[in-house]
Coordinates of C-alpha atoms and ligand atoms in Angstrom, one line a residue:
M1 CA 89.5 63.1 -17.1
I2 CA 88.4 59.6 -16.1
R3 CA 91.0 57.7 -14.1
R4 CA 89.1 54.9 -12.5
I5 CA 85.9 53.2 -13.7
L6 CA 83.4 51.2 -11.7
I7 CA 82.0 48.4 -13.9
A8 CA 78.5 47.7 -12.6
N9 CA 78.0 44.4 -14.4
R10 CA 79.2 40.8 -14.7
G11 CA 80.1 38.1 -17.2
E12 CA 81.5 38.8 -20.6
I13 CA 80.5 42.5 -20.8
A14 CA 82.3 43.2 -17.5
V15 CA 85.5 41.6 -19.1
R16 CA 84.9 43.6 -22.2
V17 CA 84.9 46.9 -20.3
V18 CA 87.9 45.9 -18.2
R19 CA 89.8 45.4 -21.4
A20 CA 88.8 48.8 -22.8
C21 CA 90.0 50.4 -19.5
R22 CA 93.4 48.6 -19.7
D23 CA 93.8 49.8 -23.3
L24 CA 93.2 53.4 -22.2
G25 CA 95.4 53.3 -19.1
I26 CA 92.3 53.5 -16.9
S27 CA 92.0 51.5 -13.6
P28 CA 89.0 49.1 -13.7
V29 CA 87.1 48.2 -10.6
V30 CA 84.3 45.5 -10.8
A31 CA 81.2 45.7 -8.6
H32 CA 80.0 42.1 -8.1
S33 CA 77.6 39.9 -6.2
E34 CA 78.9 37.4 -3.6
A35 CA 78.4 34.6 -6.2
D36 CA 80.8 36.3 -8.6
R37 CA 83.7 36.9 -6.2
D38 CA 86.0 34.6 -8.1
S39 CA 84.8 35.5 -11.6
L40 CA 87.1 36.4 -14.5
P41 CA 86.2 40.2 -14.6
V42 CA 86.9 40.5 -10.8
R43 CA 90.3 38.7 -11.3
L44 CA 91.3 40.9 -14.2
A45 CA 90.3 44.2 -12.5
D46 CA 92.4 46.2 -10.1
A47 CA 89.8 45.7 -7.4
G48 CA 86.4 44.1 -6.7
V49 CA 83.7 45.5 -4.5
T50 CA 81.0 43.3 -3.2
L51 CA 77.5 44.6 -3.7
G52 CA 75.5 41.9 -1.9
P53 CA 74.0 38.4 -2.3
A54 CA 73.6 36.5 -5.6
P55 CA 70.0 37.6 -6.6
A56 CA 70.3 40.6 -8.9
R57 CA 67.9 42.7 -6.9
S58 CA 70.2 42.4 -3.9
S59 CA 73.4 43.2 -5.9
Y60 CA 73.5 44.3 -9.6
L61 CA 70.1 46.1 -9.4
D62 CA 70.8 47.8 -6.0
Q63 CA 71.4 51.4 -7.2
Q64 CA 72.5 52.7 -3.8
A65 CA 75.0 49.9 -3.3
V66 CA 76.5 50.5 -6.8
V67 CA 76.9 54.3 -6.2
A68 CA 78.4 53.6 -2.7
A69 CA 80.8 51.1 -4.2
A70 CA 82.0 53.6 -6.8
K71 CA 82.6 56.3 -4.1
A72 CA 84.2 53.8 -1.7
S73 CA 86.7 52.5 -4.3
G74 CA 87.7 56.0 -5.6
C75 CA 86.1 55.7 -9.0
D76 CA 85.2 58.8 -11.0
A77 CA 82.9 57.1 -13.5
V78 CA 80.4 54.2 -13.8
H79 CA 80.0 51.9 -16.8
P80 CA 76.7 50.0 -16.6
G81 CA 77.2 47.5 -19.4
Y82 CA 73.9 46.2 -20.8
G83 CA 70.8 44.9 -18.9
F84 CA 70.6 45.5 -15.1
L85 CA 70.7 49.3 -14.5
S86 CA 72.0 50.3 -17.9
E87 CA 68.7 51.9 -19.2
N88 CA 67.4 53.2 -15.9
P89 CA 67.2 57.0 -16.0
E90 CA 66.9 57.2 -12.2
F91 CA 70.2 55.4 -11.8
A92 CA 72.0 57.5 -14.4
Q93 CA 70.7 60.5 -12.5
A94 CA 71.9 59.1 -9.1
V95 CA 75.4 58.5 -10.5
V96 CA 75.6 62.1 -11.8
A97 CA 74.2 63.4 -8.5
A98 CA 77.0 61.6 -6.6
G99 CA 79.5 63.6 -8.7
L100 CA 80.4 60.6 -11.0
V101 CA 80.4 60.3 -14.7
F102 CA 77.7 58.0 -16.2
I103 CA 79.1 56.2 -19.2
G104 CA 75.9 56.3 -21.2
P105 CA 73.3 58.7 -22.4
P106 CA 71.8 61.5 -20.3
A107 CA 68.8 60.5 -18.2
A108 CA 66.6 62.9 -20.2
A109 CA 67.5 61.2 -23.5
M110 CA 66.8 57.8 -21.9
R111 CA 63.4 59.0 -20.9
A112 CA 62.7 60.5 -24.3
V113 CA 63.2 57.2 -26.0
G114 CA 62.0 54.9 -23.2
D115 CA 58.2 55.3 -23.8
K116 CA 57.3 53.7 -27.1
V117 CA 54.4 56.0 -27.9
E118 CA 56.4 59.1 -27.0
A119 CA 59.3 57.9 -29.1
R120 CA 57.1 57.3 -32.1
R121 CA 55.7 60.8 -31.8
L122 CA 59.2 62.3 -31.5
M123 CA 60.5 60.3 -34.5
A124 CA 57.5 61.2 -36.7
K125 CA 58.1 64.9 -35.9
A126 CA 61.8 64.5 -36.8
G127 CA 61.0 62.9 -40.1
V128 CA 61.9 59.3 -39.3
P129 CA 59.4 56.9 -40.9
I130 CA 57.4 55.1 -38.3
I131 CA 55.1 52.0 -38.7
P132 CA 51.6 53.2 -39.7
G133 CA 49.6 53.3 -36.5
L134 CA 48.1 55.3 -33.7
E135 CA 50.3 57.9 -32.1
E136 CA 48.3 58.0 -28.9
R137 CA 47.4 55.6 -26.1
S138 CA 43.8 54.7 -26.9
A139 CA 41.4 54.9 -24.0
D140 CA 39.0 52.5 -25.7
G141 CA 38.8 50.0 -28.5
A142 CA 36.8 52.4 -30.7
A143 CA 39.9 54.3 -31.9
I144 CA 41.8 51.0 -32.5
A145 CA 38.8 49.6 -34.4
A146 CA 38.6 52.7 -36.5
F147 CA 42.3 52.5 -37.3
A148 CA 42.1 48.8 -38.2
R149 CA 39.2 49.6 -40.6
R150 CA 41.3 52.4 -42.2
A151 CA 44.6 50.5 -42.4
G152 CA 43.2 47.1 -42.9
Y153 CA 43.8 43.9 -41.0
P154 CA 46.1 42.4 -39.7
I155 CA 47.1 44.8 -37.0
L156 CA 49.3 44.5 -33.9
I157 CA 48.3 45.8 -30.5
K158 CA 51.3 46.9 -28.4
A159 CA 51.9 48.0 -24.9
A160 CA 52.7 51.7 -24.7
A161 CA 55.2 51.2 -21.9
G162 CA 56.4 48.0 -23.4
G163 CA 59.4 46.5 -25.2
G164 CA 60.6 43.0 -25.8
G165 CA 57.3 41.9 -27.2
K166 CA 55.4 41.8 -24.0
G167 CA 51.7 42.8 -24.3
M168 CA 51.9 42.4 -28.1
R169 CA 48.8 40.8 -29.8
V170 CA 48.2 40.1 -33.5
V171 CA 44.6 40.8 -34.6
R172 CA 43.6 39.4 -38.0
S173 CA 39.9 40.3 -38.0
E174 CA 37.4 42.6 -36.4
A175 CA 35.9 39.6 -34.5
E176 CA 39.2 39.1 -32.7
L177 CA 39.7 42.7 -31.8
Q178 CA 37.9 43.1 -28.4
P179 CA 39.2 39.9 -26.8
A180 CA 42.7 40.6 -28.0
L181 CA 42.5 44.1 -26.6
R182 CA 41.4 42.8 -23.2
L183 CA 44.3 40.3 -23.1
A184 CA 46.9 42.9 -24.3
R185 CA 45.7 45.4 -21.6
S186 CA 45.9 42.9 -18.7
E187 CA 49.3 41.6 -19.9
A188 CA 50.6 45.2 -20.2
K189 CA 49.3 46.0 -16.7
G190 CA 50.9 42.9 -15.3
A191 CA 54.3 43.5 -17.0
F192 CA 54.6 47.3 -16.8
G193 CA 52.0 48.5 -14.3
D194 CA 50.4 50.5 -17.1
D195 CA 47.6 49.1 -19.3
G196 CA 48.0 51.7 -22.0
V197 CA 48.1 50.1 -25.5
Y198 CA 48.1 51.3 -29.1
A199 CA 47.9 49.7 -32.5
E200 CA 50.1 49.5 -35.6
K201 CA 49.7 47.8 -39.0
L202 CA 51.3 44.3 -38.7
L203 CA 54.4 44.1 -40.9
E204 CA 55.1 40.6 -42.1
G205 CA 58.1 39.1 -43.8
V206 CA 60.3 41.8 -42.3
R207 CA 63.9 41.8 -41.1
H208 CA 65.2 43.4 -37.9
V209 CA 68.1 45.8 -39.0
E210 CA 69.6 48.2 -36.5
I211 CA 72.0 51.1 -36.8
Q212 CA 74.8 51.7 -34.4
V213 CA 75.3 55.4 -33.5
I214 CA 77.6 57.3 -31.3
A215 CA 77.4 61.0 -30.3
D216 CA 79.7 63.3 -28.4
A217 CA 79.0 66.3 -26.2
F218 CA 79.8 68.8 -29.1
G219 CA 76.8 67.8 -31.2
Q220 CA 78.8 65.5 -33.4
A221 CA 77.1 62.2 -34.2
V222 CA 78.4 59.3 -36.4
H223 CA 76.6 56.1 -37.5
L224 CA 78.6 52.9 -37.8
G225 CA 76.4 51.1 -40.2
E226 CA 73.9 48.3 -39.6
R227 CA 73.6 44.9 -37.9
E228 CA 71.3 42.2 -39.2
C229 CA 69.5 40.8 -36.1
S230 CA 66.6 38.8 -37.6
L231 CA 67.7 35.4 -36.4
Q232 CA 66.0 35.3 -33.0
R233 CA 63.7 33.2 -31.0
R234 CA 61.1 34.6 -28.6
H235 CA 62.8 38.0 -28.8
Q236 CA 66.2 36.5 -27.9
K237 CA 68.7 37.1 -30.6
L238 CA 70.7 34.1 -31.5
V239 CA 72.9 35.2 -34.4
E240 CA 73.8 38.7 -35.6
E241 CA 75.9 39.9 -38.5
A242 CA 77.3 43.0 -40.0
P243 CA 76.7 44.2 -42.6
S244 CA 73.2 42.9 -43.7
L245 CA 72.7 41.2 -47.0
A246 CA 69.4 43.3 -47.3
V247 CA 71.2 46.6 -47.1
T248 CA 72.8 48.3 -50.1
P249 CA 75.4 51.1 -49.7
D250 CA 72.6 53.6 -50.6
L251 CA 70.2 52.2 -48.1
R252 CA 73.0 52.2 -45.5
R253 CA 73.5 55.9 -46.1
R254 CA 69.8 56.6 -45.8
M255 CA 69.2 54.4 -42.7
G256 CA 72.3 56.0 -41.2
E257 CA 70.9 59.4 -41.8
L258 CA 67.5 58.4 -40.3
A259 CA 69.3 57.0 -37.2
L260 CA 71.2 60.3 -36.8
L261 CA 67.9 62.2 -37.1
A262 CA 66.6 60.0 -34.2
V263 CA 69.6 60.7 -32.1
R264 CA 69.4 64.5 -32.6
A265 CA 65.7 64.5 -31.9
S266 CA 66.2 62.9 -28.5
G267 CA 69.3 64.9 -27.3
Y268 CA 71.2 61.6 -27.3
R269 CA 74.8 61.3 -26.3
N270 CA 77.2 58.3 -26.1
A271 CA 76.6 54.9 -27.9
G272 CA 73.1 53.9 -28.9
T273 CA 71.2 51.8 -31.4
V274 CA 68.3 52.7 -33.6
E275 CA 66.2 49.6 -34.4
F276 CA 64.3 49.3 -37.7
L277 CA 62.0 46.8 -39.3
L278 CA 63.0 46.5 -43.0
D279 CA 60.2 45.3 -45.4
R280 CA 60.7 43.2 -48.5
E281 CA 60.8 46.3 -50.6
G282 CA 63.7 47.8 -48.5
N283 CA 61.6 50.3 -46.7
P284 CA 62.8 51.0 -43.1
Y285 CA 60.4 51.7 -40.3
F286 CA 61.6 53.0 -36.9
M287 CA 61.0 50.6 -34.1
E288 CA 62.9 51.8 -31.0
V289 CA 66.1 53.2 -29.6
N290 CA 68.3 51.1 -27.3
A291 CA 70.0 53.5 -24.9
R292 CA 73.0 51.3 -24.1
L293 CA 75.9 49.3 -25.5
Q294 CA 74.4 46.2 -27.0
V295 CA 75.3 42.5 -26.7
E296 CA 76.0 42.4 -30.4
H297 CA 78.2 45.5 -30.6
P298 CA 81.4 43.4 -31.5
V299 CA 80.1 42.6 -35.1
T300 CA 80.2 46.4 -35.7
E301 CA 83.7 46.6 -34.2
L302 CA 85.0 43.9 -36.4
V303 CA 83.8 45.5 -39.6
T304 CA 84.6 49.1 -38.7
G305 CA 87.8 48.8 -36.7
I306 CA 86.2 51.1 -34.0
D307 CA 86.5 50.1 -30.3
L308 CA 83.0 51.1 -29.2
V309 CA 83.7 50.9 -25.5
R310 CA 86.8 53.1 -25.9
A311 CA 84.7 55.5 -27.8
Q312 CA 82.0 55.5 -25.1
I313 CA 84.6 56.3 -22.4
E314 CA 86.1 59.0 -24.6
V315 CA 82.9 60.9 -25.3
A316 CA 81.8 60.5 -21.6
S317 CA 85.2 62.1 -20.7
G318 CA 84.1 65.2 -22.7
R319 CA 86.4 64.5 -25.6
P320 CA 85.2 64.9 -29.2
L321 CA 84.6 61.8 -31.4
S322 CA 88.0 60.8 -32.8
F323 CA 86.6 59.7 -36.2
R324 CA 84.4 61.2 -38.8
Q325 CA 81.5 59.8 -40.8
E326 CA 83.6 59.8 -44.0
E327 CA 86.1 57.5 -42.4
I328 CA 83.5 54.8 -41.7
S329 CA 82.7 52.0 -44.1
P330 CA 82.3 48.4 -43.4
C331 CA 85.2 46.1 -44.3
G332 CA 84.5 42.4 -44.7
W333 CA 81.8 40.5 -42.8
A334 CA 81.3 39.6 -39.2
I335 CA 79.0 37.1 -37.5
E336 CA 78.2 36.5 -33.9
C337 CA 76.8 33.4 -32.3
R338 CA 75.4 33.7 -28.9
I339 CA 76.5 30.7 -26.8
L340 CA 73.9 30.1 -24.1
A341 CA 73.8 27.7 -21.2
E342 CA 70.6 26.3 -22.7
D343 CA 69.7 22.9 -24.2
P344 CA 68.6 23.4 -27.8
A345 CA 67.5 19.8 -27.9
S346 CA 64.8 20.4 -25.3
G347 CA 63.2 23.7 -26.1
F348 CA 66.2 25.8 -25.0
H349 CA 65.6 25.1 -21.3
P350 CA 68.2 26.5 -19.0
C351 CA 71.2 24.3 -18.2
P352 CA 72.9 25.4 -15.0
G353 CA 75.9 23.5 -13.7
R354 CA 79.6 23.6 -13.2
I355 CA 82.0 24.0 -16.1
T356 CA 84.3 21.0 -15.7
A357 CA 86.6 21.7 -18.7
L358 CA 86.8 24.3 -21.4
R359 CA 88.5 24.8 -24.7
L360 CA 88.1 28.1 -26.4
P361 CA 88.5 28.5 -30.2
A362 CA 91.0 30.9 -31.6
G363 CA 92.9 31.5 -34.9
P364 CA 92.5 33.8 -37.9
G365 CA 89.3 35.9 -37.8
V366 CA 88.0 34.5 -34.5
R367 CA 87.1 36.5 -31.4
V368 CA 85.6 35.1 -28.2
D369 CA 84.0 37.5 -25.7
T370 CA 83.5 35.5 -22.5
A371 CA 84.1 35.3 -18.8
L372 CA 84.1 31.5 -18.7
Q373 CA 86.7 29.7 -16.6
A374 CA 86.9 26.0 -16.0
G375 CA 85.4 25.5 -12.5
D376 CA 82.8 28.3 -12.9
E377 CA 79.3 27.6 -11.7
I378 CA 76.6 28.7 -14.2
S379 CA 73.7 29.6 -11.9
L380 CA 70.0 30.4 -12.6
H381 CA 70.4 33.8 -10.9
Y382 CA 71.6 35.5 -14.2
D383 CA 71.0 35.2 -17.9
A384 CA 72.2 32.3 -19.9
L385 CA 74.7 34.0 -22.2
I386 CA 78.1 32.4 -21.4
A387 CA 80.1 33.5 -24.5
K388 CA 79.9 35.3 -27.7
L389 CA 81.7 33.7 -30.6
L390 CA 82.6 36.0 -33.5
A391 CA 84.0 35.2 -36.8
W392 CA 85.3 37.8 -39.4
G393 CA 86.0 37.1 -43.0
R394 CA 86.8 39.1 -46.1
D395 CA 83.4 38.1 -47.3
R396 CA 80.3 36.4 -45.8
D397 CA 81.3 32.9 -47.0
E398 CA 84.7 33.1 -45.3
A399 CA 83.1 34.4 -42.1
I400 CA 80.6 31.4 -42.1
R401 CA 83.4 28.9 -42.7
R402 CA 85.5 30.3 -39.9
M403 CA 82.4 30.3 -37.6
R404 CA 81.9 26.6 -38.3
R405 CA 85.6 25.9 -37.7
A406 CA 85.5 27.8 -34.4
L407 CA 82.2 26.2 -33.3
L408 CA 83.8 22.8 -33.7
E409 CA 86.9 23.8 -31.7
F410 CA 84.7 25.2 -28.9
Q411 CA 84.3 22.7 -26.1
V412 CA 82.3 23.3 -22.9
A413 CA 82.1 20.3 -20.6
G414 CA 79.7 20.1 -17.7
I415 CA 76.7 21.7 -19.2
R416 CA 74.8 21.7 -22.5
T417 CA 75.1 24.8 -24.7
T418 CA 73.6 26.1 -27.9
I419 CA 76.8 25.3 -29.8
P420 CA 75.2 22.3 -31.7
F421 CA 72.3 24.5 -32.7
H422 CA 74.7 27.0 -34.2
V423 CA 76.6 24.3 -36.1
E424 CA 73.3 23.2 -37.6
L425 CA 72.3 26.8 -38.5
M426 CA 75.6 27.6 -40.1
G427 CA 75.2 24.6 -42.4
R428 CA 71.7 25.7 -43.6
E429 CA 71.2 26.7 -47.2
D430 CA 68.6 29.4 -46.3
F431 CA 71.2 30.9 -43.9
A432 CA 74.0 30.8 -46.5
A433 CA 71.7 32.5 -49.1
G434 CA 70.4 35.1 -46.6
R435 CA 66.8 33.8 -47.0
F436 CA 65.4 34.7 -43.6
D437 CA 63.1 37.1 -41.8
I438 CA 62.3 37.7 -38.1
A439 CA 60.0 34.6 -38.1
W440 CA 62.5 32.2 -39.8
V441 CA 64.0 30.6 -36.7
D442 CA 60.5 29.9 -35.1
R443 CA 59.3 28.5 -38.4
T444 CA 62.4 26.3 -38.9
L445 CA 63.1 25.3 -35.3
P446 CA 61.5 21.8 -35.4
D447 CA 63.7 21.0 -38.3
L448 CA 66.8 22.7 -36.9
T449 CA 66.6 20.7 -33.7
S450 CA 65.2 17.4 -35.0
K451 CA 68.6 15.7 -35.1
L452 CA 69.3 16.9 -31.5
E453 CA 66.0 15.4 -30.4
A454 CA 66.6 12.0 -31.8
G455 CA 67.2 10.2 -28.6
G456 CA 69.3 10.0 -25.4
D457 CA 72.8 11.5 -25.1
D458 CA 74.7 9.0 -27.1
A459 CA 72.2 8.6 -29.9
V460 CA 72.0 12.4 -30.2
A461 CA 75.8 12.8 -30.2
A462 CA 76.3 10.2 -32.8
A463 CA 73.7 11.7 -35.1
V464 CA 75.2 15.1 -34.8
A465 CA 78.7 13.9 -35.3
A466 CA 77.6 12.2 -38.5
A467 CA 75.9 15.3 -39.7
L468 CA 79.0 17.4 -39.0
F469 CA 81.1 14.9 -40.9
A470 CA 78.7 15.0 -43.8
W471 CA 78.9 18.8 -44.2
E472 CA 82.6 18.9 -43.8
R473 CA 82.9 16.5 -46.7
S474 CA 80.5 18.4 -48.9
G475 CA 82.2 21.6 -48.1
A476 CA 85.6 20.2 -49.1
D477 CA 84.1 18.8 -52.3
A478 CA 82.3 22.0 -53.3
D479 CA 85.6 23.8 -53.0
G480 CA 87.4 21.3 -55.3
A481 CA 89.6 20.4 -52.3
R482 CA 90.5 16.9 -51.3
P483 CA 87.6 15.1 -49.4
A484 CA 88.0 15.6 -45.6
P485 CA 89.6 12.6 -43.9
A486 CA 87.6 10.6 -41.5
L487 CA 87.5 12.1 -38.0
S488 CA 90.3 10.8 -35.8
P489 CA 89.1 9.0 -32.6
W490 CA 90.1 12.1 -30.7
A491 CA 88.1 14.5 -32.8
A492 CA 85.1 12.2 -32.8
A493 CA 85.2 11.8 -29.0
G494 CA 85.4 15.6 -28.8
R495 CA 82.5 16.2 -31.1
R496 CA 80.3 13.7 -29.2
A497 CA 81.3 15.3 -25.9
Q498 CA 80.4 18.7 -27.3
M499 CA 76.9 17.5 -28.1
S500 CA 76.3 15.9 -24.8
G501 CA 78.0 18.5 -22.5
R502 CA 80.1 15.7 -20.9
L503 CA 83.8 15.6 -20.5
P504 CA 85.5 13.3 -23.0
K505 CA 87.4 10.4 -21.5
G506 CA 91.1 11.3 -20.9
W507 CA 90.6 14.9 -22.1
A508 CA 91.7 18.1 -20.4
Ligands
MV4_1 C1 56.3 44.8 -34.9 C2 56.3 43.7 -35.8 C3 55.5 43.7 -36.9 N1 54.7 44.8 -37.1 N2 55.5 45.8 -35.2 C4 58.9 42.9 -31.4 C5 59.4 43.5 -30.1 C6 59.2 45.0 -30.3 N3 60.5 45.6 -30.2 C7 58.6 45.2 -31.6 N4 58.4 43.9 -32.2 C8 57.8 43.8 -33.4 N5 57.0 44.8 -33.8 C9 54.8 45.8 -36.3 N6 53.9 46.8 -36.6 C10 57.1 42.6 -35.4 C11 57.8 42.6 -34.2 C12 58.6 41.4 -33.9 C13 60.0 41.4 -34.0 C14 60.7 42.5 -34.3 C15 62.1 42.5 -34.4 C16 62.8 41.3 -34.1 C17 62.0 40.2 -33.8 C18 60.6 40.2 -33.7 C19 59.9 39.1 -33.4 C20 58.6 39.1 -33.3 C21 57.9 40.3 -33.6

C-alpha cells in the first residue's frame, strides 16, 4: 500500500503526478531545486523537500539527494516523471534498495531495452519486425559496407548506445561510407562514451507511431492504442495526436499485439511506450522502447478515458490492472501542442524571462497541463516546455477547431512562445489532410515561420493578426456560418501581444 509519494521532478509533470496522488487519496511530496521553491507543484503538494541548487546535476539528477529526501519525508514510493532520473536503472535500483517503491519499470527491464542493439536482437527473437540492418556492433566498416551492398543504399549509421538521433549518419553511396563512419563513431564516442555503431536500411517517407502499454506484476499487459508523433523538429516533438490517421482498426490491433510482444520479451512492468516507424504501405518497424511515462501521454488519456498516472501507481502498489484489453478502444480525437519558451520566429532559440501575465484557455474539450504561474521565472537551467495544450473532439476536425480556439485564448506575456507557430500549423491544409511524415516540419519550416520572420515585433504581430483573421473568416464561410466579425480592439491587442510576448496595454 502506497500512502506518500515523492515526486522527483518539476514543472507540468510534477503537477500531473500531484493531481493523480490527490485523486487516489495519496499524500504528494515534491522534491525540488532551490530555484523551484515557489513553483506550482511545490505549492500544491503536502510538502516540498529541497534537493540543492538550480543546476539539474546538483538537484534533480542527484540520486542520493532524491533517495534521502524520500526517506526524510516519510514517503514509501518515488515517481520520477520523465527525463532526469526516469530511465536510469541505477536510480531505480537505489530506490528499491532503500526500501521504497519505484513507480516505473524494474531496473532489469530498463537495461534490456536501453541498449539499441540489444533491444533489436531481443525484438527480432520475439517476432517483432525490426528495420533491416545489422544486429551486431560492427568492429570495422567492412561488415557495414557488405550490408549496404546487400540491402542497397541509402543506409543509416546509428550509435549502438544512442537514442535521440545522436551519432546518426545517412549514407547514400559507397564513396560516402568511410568518412560517415568516422564521423558517426566520434560523435557516438563523444555523446555516449561508446563508439559502437551499426547500420540499418534508411526508411524514407515514414511516420513515427508509438503504442502506449501498461503491464502489472501478474503478467497482464494491455495496450492503449497509438499516438501519431511525426510532427517534430530536430527530434523534439511539437504536436502529437491520438489516434493516427495512418492506423486502421486492424493495424491498431496488430501493432498493439507487437507492442505487447515487446513488453513480454523484456520483462516489462508499469507504463511504457513502444515506438515504431510506419512506412507508406502501413508496415510497422520496431524502433525503441521508452521506459517511462511520456510527455504526450495525455492524448491517450483523452481518447481512452484511462488515467495513466493512476494506473502506474496502482500497478506499482502490486494491484492488478483495473481494465482489460476488450474495454479499450479510442473514442474521438485528441491533439497536443507543446508550448515552449522558444521563439519560432528566430530558429526556436530559447526565450527565458519572467511571466508578467497569464491567461489559460479552457472550455469544452480543452485541457492544459502546466505549472505556469504569473510571476514565474523561466530559466535556462531546465527544458523549454512550459505547457501542454490539449484539445479533444468527437472527430479530428472538431479537435483542430477547438485547438485553434484554445491557442487564441492562450496568452503568455513576458516571453515569446511557440503559440504562433501552432496557430500557423493548425491552419495548414497538409496538417488538416494528414499529409505529413517525420520530415514534414523540417521541410515546411521556412514557409511555416515566414510570416513570423517578416520584421520587428509590431510588423510581425500585425502580419500574424491579419493571417489569423483571414483563417477565421474562411473557416466561418466554409461552415456556411455568418462571416466572423472584425476583431474588437481588445481582441486585436491581445493577439498582437500574444505574437510579441509583451503585455497588452491595460490588460491583466
Ligand atoms: C531511423 C529513420 C529512418 N530509417 N532509422 C531518429 C531517432 C532514433 N530514435 C531513430 N530515428 C530514426 N531512425 C531508419 N532505419 C529515421 C529516424 C528519424 C526519426 C524517427 C522518428 C521521429 C523523427 C525522426 C526524425 C529523424 C529521423
